[in-house]
PDB file of C-alpha atoms in Angstrom:
ATOM      1  CA  ALA A  97      -0.045   0.224   0.107  1.00  0.00           C
ATOM      2  CA  GLN A  98       2.626   2.266   0.452  1.00  0.00           C
ATOM      3  CA  ALA A  99       4.667   1.598  -2.125  1.00  0.00           C
ATOM      4  CA  GLN A 100       1.171   1.962  -4.247  1.00  0.00           C
ATOM      5  CA  ALA A 101       0.864   5.934  -2.751  1.00  0.00           C
ATOM      6  CA  GLU A 102       4.667   6.833  -3.724  1.00  0.00           C
ATOM      7  CA  ALA A 103       3.852   5.593  -6.989  1.00  0.00           C
ATOM      8  CA  GLN A 104       0.899   8.152  -7.092  1.00  0.00           C
ATOM      9  CA  ALA A 105       2.497  10.507  -5.846  1.00  0.00           C
ATOM     10  CA  GLN A 106       5.922  10.219  -7.863  1.00  0.00           C
ATOM     11  CA  ALA A 107       3.246  10.187 -10.573  1.00  0.00           C
ATOM     12  CA  GLU A 108       1.319  13.255  -9.699  1.00  0.00           C
ATOM     13  CA  SER A 109       4.806  14.987  -9.036  1.00  0.00           C
ATOM     14  CA  VAL A 110       6.211  14.311 -12.567  1.00  0.00           C
ATOM     15  CA  ALA A 111       2.765  15.152 -13.511  1.00  0.00           C
ATOM     16  CA  GLN A 112       2.719  18.488 -12.281  1.00  0.00           C
ATOM     17  CA  ALA A 113       6.070  19.259 -13.113  1.00  0.00           C
ATOM     18  CA  GLN A 114       4.646  18.374 -16.665  1.00  0.00           C
ATOM     19  CA  ALA A 115       2.106  20.991 -16.019  1.00  0.00           C
ATOM     20  CA  ALA A 116       4.245  23.304 -14.573  1.00  0.00           C
ATOM     21  CA  VAL A 117       6.946  22.894 -17.694  1.00  0.00           C
ATOM     22  CA  GLN A 118       3.811  23.423 -19.896  1.00  0.00           C
ATOM     23  CA  ASN A 119       2.615  26.522 -18.565  1.00  0.00           C
ATOM     24  CA  GLY A 120       5.967  27.821 -18.479  1.00  0.00           C
ATOM     25  CA  THR A 121       6.585  27.060 -22.102  1.00  0.00           C
ATOM     26  CA  ALA A 122       3.529  28.311 -22.902  1.00  0.00           C
ATOM     27  CA  THR A 123       4.221  31.827 -20.926  1.00  0.00           C
ATOM     28  CA  THR A 124       7.535  31.891 -22.791  1.00  0.00           C
ATOM     29  CA  ASP A 125       5.731  32.017 -26.468  1.00  0.00           C
ATOM     30  CA  THR A 126       3.101  34.624 -25.479  1.00  0.00           C
ATOM     31  CA  THR A 127       6.215  37.021 -23.916  1.00  0.00           C
ATOM     32  CA  THR A 128       7.716  36.029 -27.733  1.00  0.00           C
ATOM     33  CA  ASP A 129       5.075  37.100 -29.190  1.00  0.00           C
ATOM     34  CA  THR A 130       4.257  40.021 -27.566  1.00  0.00           C
ATOM     35  CA  SER A 131       7.830  41.533 -27.682  1.00  0.00           C
ATOM     36  CA  ALA A 132       7.610  40.488 -31.605  1.00  0.00           C
ATOM     37  CA  GLN A 133       4.342  42.698 -31.350  1.00  0.00           C
ATOM     38  CA  ASP A 134       6.040  45.471 -29.480  1.00  0.00           C
ATOM     39  CA  SER A 135       8.935  45.799 -31.684  1.00  0.00           C
ATOM     40  CA  SER A 136       6.874  45.993 -34.640  1.00  0.00           C
ATOM     41  CA  ALA A 137       4.786  48.665 -33.143  1.00  0.00           C
ATOM     42  CA  ASP A 138       8.044  50.109 -31.960  1.00  0.00           C
ATOM     43  CA  SER A 139       9.398  50.218 -35.353  1.00  0.00           C
ATOM     44  CA  SER A 140       5.644  51.466 -36.846  1.00  0.00           C
ATOM     45  CA  ALA A 141       5.797  54.584 -34.477  1.00  0.00           C
ATOM     46  CA  GLN A 142       9.471  55.178 -35.586  1.00  0.00           C
ATOM     47  CA  ALA A 143       8.561  55.118 -39.234  1.00  0.00           C
ATOM     48  CA  PRO A 144       6.497  58.907 -39.099  1.00  0.00           C
ATOM     49  CA  ALA A 145       9.615  60.183 -37.355  1.00  0.00           C
ATOM     50  CA  GLN A 146      11.843  59.599 -39.875  1.00  0.00           C
ATOM     51  CA  GLN A 147       9.464  59.851 -42.850  1.00  0.00           C
ATOM     52  CA  ALA A 148       7.375  63.076 -42.416  1.00  0.00           C
ATOM     53  CA  PRO A 149       9.237  65.195 -40.690  1.00  0.00           C
ATOM     54  CA  ALA A 150      11.743  64.929 -42.423  1.00  0.00           C
ATOM     55  CA  GLN A 151       9.710  65.928 -46.277  1.00  0.00           C
ATOM     56  CA  GLN A 152       8.345  69.118 -44.037  1.00  0.00           C
ATOM     57  CA  ALA A 153      11.982  70.194 -42.722  1.00  0.00           C
ATOM     58  CA  SER A 154      13.561  69.916 -45.898  1.00  0.00           C
ATOM     59  CA  THR A 155      10.117  71.163 -48.198  1.00  0.00           C
ATOM     60  CA  PRO A 156      10.697  75.038 -46.370  1.00  0.00           C
ATOM     61  CA  ALA A 157      14.620  74.416 -46.812  1.00  0.00           C
ATOM     62  CA  GLN A 158      14.196  74.242 -51.078  1.00  0.00           C
ATOM     63  CA  SER A 159      10.641  75.965 -51.811  1.00  0.00           C
ATOM     64  CA  ALA A 160       9.524  79.983 -52.205  1.00  0.00           C
ATOM     65  CA  PRO A 161      11.270  81.425 -49.049  1.00  0.00           C
ATOM     66  CA  ALA A 162      14.329  81.243 -50.580  1.00  0.00           C
ATOM     67  CA  GLN A 163      13.059  83.189 -53.595  1.00  0.00           C
ATOM     68  CA  GLN A 164      11.226  85.456 -51.781  1.00  0.00           C
ATOM     69  CA  ALA A 165      14.725  86.474 -49.954  1.00  0.00           C
ATOM     70  CA  SER A 166      16.724  86.500 -52.820  1.00  0.00           C
ATOM     71  CA  ALA A 167      13.792  88.411 -55.231  1.00  0.00           C
ATOM     72  CA  PRO A 168      14.229  92.074 -53.037  1.00  0.00           C
ATOM     73  CA  ALA A 169      17.794  92.188 -53.452  1.00  0.00           C
ATOM     74  CA  GLN A 170      17.155  92.183 -57.238  1.00  0.00           C
ATOM     75  CA  SER A 171      14.536  94.010 -57.653  1.00  0.00           C
ATOM     76  CA  ALA A 172      13.306  98.110 -58.361  1.00  0.00           C
ATOM     77  CA  PRO A 173      15.465  99.425 -55.409  1.00  0.00           C
ATOM     78  CA  ALA A 174      18.336  99.637 -57.445  1.00  0.00           C
ATOM     79  CA  GLN A 175      16.565 101.048 -59.933  1.00  0.00           C
ATOM     80  CA  GLN A 176      15.140 104.028 -57.940  1.00  0.00           C
ATOM     81  CA  ALA A 177      17.956 104.434 -56.339  1.00  0.00           C
ATOM     82  CA  SER A 178      19.973 105.424 -59.808  1.00  0.00           C
ATOM     83  CA  ALA A 179      16.942 107.303 -61.605  1.00  0.00           C
ATOM     84  CA  PRO A 180      17.264 110.631 -59.036  1.00  0.00           C
ATOM     85  CA  ALA A 181      21.470 110.474 -59.821  1.00  0.00           C
ATOM     86  CA  GLN A 182      21.017 110.833 -63.790  1.00  0.00           C
ATOM     87  CA  SER A 183      17.704 113.185 -63.761  1.00  0.00           C
ATOM     88  CA  ALA A 184      17.186 116.810 -64.665  1.00  0.00           C
ATOM     89  CA  PRO A 185      19.160 118.832 -61.764  1.00  0.00           C
ATOM     90  CA  ALA A 186      22.156 118.652 -63.960  1.00  0.00           C
ATOM     91  CA  GLN A 187      20.261 120.179 -66.804  1.00  0.00           C
ATOM     92  CA  GLN A 188      18.997 123.465 -64.212  1.00  0.00           C
ATOM     93  CA  ALA A 189      22.723 123.574 -63.118  1.00  0.00           C
ATOM     94  CA  SER A 190      23.887 124.330 -66.662  1.00  0.00           C
ATOM     95  CA  ALA A 191      21.081 126.785 -67.401  1.00  0.00           C
ATOM     96  CA  PRO A 192      22.428 129.947 -65.393  1.00  0.00           C
ATOM     97  CA  ALA A 193      25.678 129.536 -67.085  1.00  0.00           C
ATOM     98  CA  GLN A 194      24.987 131.089 -70.073  1.00  0.00           C
ATOM     99  CA  ALA A 195      22.482 133.904 -69.318  1.00  0.00           C
ATOM    100  CA  ALA A 196      24.767 136.651 -67.474  1.00  0.00           C
ATOM    101  CA  LYS A 197      27.431 137.534 -70.549  1.00  0.00           C
ATOM    102  CA  PRO A 198      26.215 140.223 -72.811  1.00  0.00           C
ATOM    103  CA  ALA A 199      27.691 143.354 -72.038  1.00  0.00           C
ATOM    104  CA  THR A 200      25.654 145.560 -73.642  1.00  0.00           C
ATOM    105  CA  THR A 201      22.812 144.870 -70.994  1.00  0.00           C
ATOM    106  CA  ASN A 202      25.197 146.655 -68.282  1.00  0.00           C
ATOM    107  CA  ASN A 203      25.372 149.192 -70.538  1.00  0.00           C
ATOM    108  CA  SER A 204      21.513 149.382 -70.878  1.00  0.00           C
ATOM    109  CA  SER A 205      21.488 149.710 -67.359  1.00  0.00           C
ATOM    110  CA  SER A 206      23.863 152.259 -66.958  1.00  0.00           C
ATOM    111  CA  SER A 207      22.680 154.332 -69.593  1.00  0.00           C
ATOM    112  CA  ALA A 208      19.024 154.465 -67.996  1.00  0.00           C
ATOM    113  CA  ALA A 209      20.713 156.368 -64.979  1.00  0.00           C
ATOM    114  CA  LYS A 210      22.396 159.065 -66.764  1.00  0.00           C
ATOM    115  CA  PRO A 211      20.528 162.696 -67.781  1.00  0.00           C
ATOM    116  CA  SER A 212      19.597 163.639 -70.953  1.00  0.00           C
ATOM    117  CA  THR A 213      22.142 167.076 -70.640  1.00  0.00           C
ATOM    118  CA  VAL A 214      25.181 167.479 -68.998  1.00  0.00           C
ATOM    119  CA  THR A 215      26.971 170.359 -67.935  1.00  0.00           C
ATOM    120  CA  PRO A 216      30.687 169.623 -68.346  1.00  0.00           C
ATOM    121  CA  THR A 217      33.468 171.893 -66.838  1.00  0.00           C
ATOM    122  CA  GLN A 218      36.668 172.852 -68.487  1.00  0.00           C
ATOM    123  CA  ASN A 219      39.651 171.394 -67.423  1.00  0.00           C
ATOM    124  CA  THR A 220      42.879 171.508 -69.357  1.00  0.00           C
ATOM    125  CA  ALA A 221      45.318 170.624 -66.677  1.00  0.00           C
ATOM    126  CA  GLY A 222      47.595 167.696 -67.404  1.00  0.00           C
ATOM    127  CA  ASN A 223      46.099 167.665 -71.202  1.00  0.00           C
ATOM    128  CA  THR A 224      48.432 166.318 -73.426  1.00  0.00           C
ATOM    129  CA  TYR A 225      46.577 166.669 -76.831  1.00  0.00           C
ATOM    130  CA  PRO A 226      48.101 169.699 -79.041  1.00  0.00           C
ATOM    131  CA  VAL A 227      46.151 172.748 -78.272  1.00  0.00           C
ATOM    132  CA  GLY A 228      43.340 173.603 -80.261  1.00  0.00           C
ATOM    133  CA  GLN A 229      42.595 169.814 -81.940  1.00  0.00           C
ATOM    134  CA  CYS A 230      39.502 168.331 -81.180  1.00  0.00           C
ATOM    135  CA  THR A 231      41.005 165.682 -78.786  1.00  0.00           C
ATOM    136  CA  TRP A 232      42.316 168.205 -76.751  1.00  0.00           C
ATOM    137  CA  GLY A 233      39.087 169.626 -76.465  1.00  0.00           C
ATOM    138  CA  VAL A 234      37.422 166.563 -74.961  1.00  0.00           C
ATOM    139  CA  LYS A 235      40.380 165.736 -72.880  1.00  0.00           C
ATOM    140  CA  SER A 236      39.914 169.181 -71.787  1.00  0.00           C
ATOM    141  CA  LEU A 237      35.853 168.081 -70.881  1.00  0.00           C
ATOM    142  CA  ALA A 238      36.273 164.790 -69.797  1.00  0.00           C
ATOM    143  CA  SER A 239      38.983 164.299 -66.949  1.00  0.00           C
ATOM    144  CA  TRP A 240      38.521 160.655 -67.591  1.00  0.00           C
ATOM    145  CA  VAL A 241      39.771 160.199 -71.421  1.00  0.00           C
ATOM    146  CA  GLY A 242      43.141 158.729 -71.644  1.00  0.00           C
ATOM    147  CA  ASN A 243      46.230 161.293 -72.629  1.00  0.00           C
ATOM    148  CA  TYR A 244      47.440 158.994 -75.104  1.00  0.00           C
ATOM    149  CA  TRP A 245      44.687 157.549 -77.310  1.00  0.00           C
ATOM    150  CA  GLY A 246      46.064 158.797 -80.356  1.00  0.00           C
ATOM    151  CA  ASN A 247      44.232 160.571 -83.139  1.00  0.00           C
ATOM    152  CA  ALA A 248      40.479 160.449 -83.554  1.00  0.00           C
ATOM    153  CA  ASN A 249      40.305 157.901 -85.302  1.00  0.00           C
ATOM    154  CA  GLN A 250      42.433 155.460 -82.990  1.00  0.00           C
ATOM    155  CA  TRP A 251      40.043 156.509 -79.599  1.00  0.00           C
ATOM    156  CA  ILE A 252      37.733 153.481 -80.058  1.00  0.00           C
ATOM    157  CA  ALA A 253      40.205 150.815 -79.779  1.00  0.00           C
ATOM    158  CA  SER A 254      42.305 152.916 -77.334  1.00  0.00           C
ATOM    159  CA  ALA A 255      38.611 153.230 -75.153  1.00  0.00           C
ATOM    160  CA  GLN A 256      38.142 149.587 -75.597  1.00  0.00           C
ATOM    161  CA  ALA A 257      41.956 148.745 -74.158  1.00  0.00           C
ATOM    162  CA  ALA A 258      41.496 151.450 -71.366  1.00  0.00           C
ATOM    163  CA  GLY A 259      38.240 149.185 -70.440  1.00  0.00           C
ATOM    164  CA  HIS A 260      35.783 151.494 -71.419  1.00  0.00           C
ATOM    165  CA  SER A 261      32.641 150.264 -73.734  1.00  0.00           C
ATOM    166  CA  VAL A 262      31.648 151.745 -76.581  1.00  0.00           C
ATOM    167  CA  GLY A 263      28.127 151.333 -78.498  1.00  0.00           C
ATOM    168  CA  THR A 264      26.243 153.354 -81.010  1.00  0.00           C
ATOM    169  CA  THR A 265      23.495 154.985 -78.178  1.00  0.00           C
ATOM    170  CA  PRO A 266      23.851 158.299 -78.321  1.00  0.00           C
ATOM    171  CA  GLN A 267      24.331 159.400 -73.774  1.00  0.00           C
ATOM    172  CA  ALA A 268      24.688 162.847 -71.758  1.00  0.00           C
ATOM    173  CA  GLY A 269      28.624 162.858 -70.772  1.00  0.00           C
ATOM    174  CA  ALA A 270      29.941 160.288 -73.692  1.00  0.00           C
ATOM    175  CA  VAL A 271      32.070 161.020 -76.226  1.00  0.00           C
ATOM    176  CA  ALA A 272      30.977 161.089 -80.159  1.00  0.00           C
ATOM    177  CA  VAL A 273      33.702 159.293 -82.077  1.00  0.00           C
ATOM    178  CA  TRP A 274      32.666 160.324 -85.956  1.00  0.00           C
ATOM    179  CA  PRO A 275      36.158 157.643 -87.230  1.00  0.00           C
ATOM    180  CA  TYR A 276      35.850 158.608 -91.199  1.00  0.00           C
ATOM    181  CA  ASP A 277      35.645 162.568 -90.448  1.00  0.00           C
ATOM    182  CA  GLY A 278      38.379 164.950 -90.451  1.00  0.00           C
ATOM    183  CA  GLY A 279      40.072 163.732 -93.678  1.00  0.00           C
ATOM    184  CA  GLY A 280      40.852 159.980 -92.392  1.00  0.00           C
ATOM    185  CA  TYR A 281      42.160 161.459 -89.325  1.00  0.00           C
ATOM    186  CA  GLY A 282      38.486 161.553 -87.092  1.00  0.00           C
ATOM    187  CA  HIS A 283      36.563 163.545 -85.183  1.00  0.00           C
ATOM    188  CA  VAL A 284      35.367 163.583 -81.686  1.00  0.00           C
ATOM    189  CA  ALA A 285      32.851 165.909 -78.977  1.00  0.00           C
ATOM    190  CA  TYR A 286      31.568 165.218 -76.235  1.00  0.00           C
ATOM    191  CA  VAL A 287      28.035 164.709 -75.829  1.00  0.00           C
ATOM    192  CA  THR A 288      26.435 167.726 -73.924  1.00  0.00           C
ATOM    193  CA  ALA A 289      22.063 167.080 -74.926  1.00  0.00           C
ATOM    194  CA  VAL A 290      20.192 163.859 -75.865  1.00  0.00           C
ATOM    195  CA  GLN A 291      16.842 163.802 -76.867  1.00  0.00           C
ATOM    196  CA  SER A 292      17.188 160.865 -79.867  1.00  0.00           C
ATOM    197  CA  SER A 293      19.546 158.994 -81.631  1.00  0.00           C
ATOM    198  CA  THR A 294      19.432 161.325 -84.501  1.00  0.00           C
ATOM    199  CA  ASN A 295      19.332 164.480 -82.092  1.00  0.00           C
ATOM    200  CA  ILE A 296      22.209 165.704 -80.151  1.00  0.00           C
ATOM    201  CA  GLN A 297      24.157 168.436 -79.325  1.00  0.00           C
ATOM    202  CA  VAL A 298      27.910 168.695 -78.376  1.00  0.00           C
ATOM    203  CA  MET A 299      30.664 170.612 -77.141  1.00  0.00           C
ATOM    204  CA  GLU A 300      34.006 170.462 -79.240  1.00  0.00           C
ATOM    205  CA  ALA A 301      37.200 171.652 -80.397  1.00  0.00           C
ATOM    206  CA  ASN A 302      38.625 172.239 -84.443  1.00  0.00           C
ATOM    207  CA  TYR A 303      35.513 172.533 -85.689  1.00  0.00           C
ATOM    208  CA  ALA A 304      34.823 174.840 -88.495  1.00  0.00           C
ATOM    209  CA  GLY A 305      38.404 175.902 -87.963  1.00  0.00           C
ATOM    210  CA  ASN A 306      37.883 177.230 -84.293  1.00  0.00           C
ATOM    211  CA  SER A 307      40.339 175.878 -82.231  1.00  0.00           C
ATOM    212  CA  SER A 308      38.516 177.138 -78.628  1.00  0.00           C
ATOM    213  CA  ILE A 309      35.763 175.003 -77.176  1.00  0.00           C
ATOM    214  CA  GLY A 310      32.269 175.474 -77.334  1.00  0.00           C
ATOM    215  CA  ASN A 311      28.703 174.602 -78.276  1.00  0.00           C
ATOM    216  CA  TYR A 312      29.017 175.112 -82.666  1.00  0.00           C
ATOM    217  CA  ARG A 313      26.239 172.555 -84.157  1.00  0.00           C
ATOM    218  CA  GLY A 314      23.349 173.166 -81.527  1.00  0.00           C
ATOM    219  CA  TRP A 315      20.707 170.258 -82.255  1.00  0.00           C
ATOM    220  CA  PHE A 316      22.184 168.282 -85.124  1.00  0.00           C
ATOM    221  CA  ASN A 317      21.923 164.864 -86.531  1.00  0.00           C
ATOM    222  CA  PRO A 318      25.082 162.705 -85.535  1.00  0.00           C
ATOM    223  CA  THR A 319      24.494 160.190 -88.301  1.00  0.00           C
ATOM    224  CA  SER A 320      24.560 162.269 -91.397  1.00  0.00           C
ATOM    225  CA  SER A 321      26.192 161.831 -94.417  1.00  0.00           C
ATOM    226  CA  THR A 322      27.624 165.257 -93.920  1.00  0.00           C
ATOM    227  CA  TRP A 323      30.090 163.863 -90.806  1.00  0.00           C
ATOM    228  CA  GLY A 324      32.121 161.698 -92.096  1.00  0.00           C
ATOM    229  CA  GLY A 325      29.679 159.379 -94.041  1.00  0.00           C
ATOM    230  CA  GLY A 326      27.626 159.088 -91.093  1.00  0.00           C
ATOM    231  CA  THR A 327      29.384 156.440 -89.050  1.00  0.00           C
ATOM    232  CA  VAL A 328      29.114 157.292 -85.572  1.00  0.00           C
ATOM    233  CA  TYR A 329      30.591 155.519 -82.069  1.00  0.00           C
ATOM    234  CA  TYR A 330      29.780 156.359 -78.713  1.00  0.00           C
ATOM    235  CA  ILE A 331      32.413 155.745 -75.558  1.00  0.00           C
ATOM    236  CA  TYR A 332      30.931 155.462 -72.331  1.00  0.00           C
ATOM    237  CA  GLN A 333      32.410 156.426 -68.909  1.00  0.00           C
TER     238      GLN A 333
END
């Protein structure tokens, strides 16, 4: 009876051991299957982390923002900066340089201030021209006239060389010059009154044989052909 009891006990222990072994194997298989599923789940979880974000990161780096950043550097601002440098101010700087040349403008403004008549004072001191000549007579009435201007027909060039202006408009206080009168030597007189370019009065010497200074003609036309063909110029102080 004991032998049977021990045999049953051993049989039961063996059966329990086999059952335990079977239970342990099933547990191991279950664990293995679970880890395999977990690893596949992990791999599937890692895959999105390596795929879509990489595309999203690379897409902004190569897309339109790079073009938008470069476009402003090459666009219209460079043209707007250069345009003002080539515009009209350069032409405005050149116009005033052509405006203020003519000496006649200065003469006309000074002539407007001249009186229509003058009463000269005769002064022969320091006069180096031959006494009684027309040049001597004018120098005695106009101290600003040079002492060495030559004959009457040389006075225009001499006066211009001395800085005086010459014109064809009579002015009281100017010197009238007929370069072709006086037998080719010319004739000069001092203008004392002006009504127009064809009606003046003068004081002069060596006119009609008079060596002294006086008003011998009254009002007369200085452009008449009687006076050396009518060519007359005026030297202004």
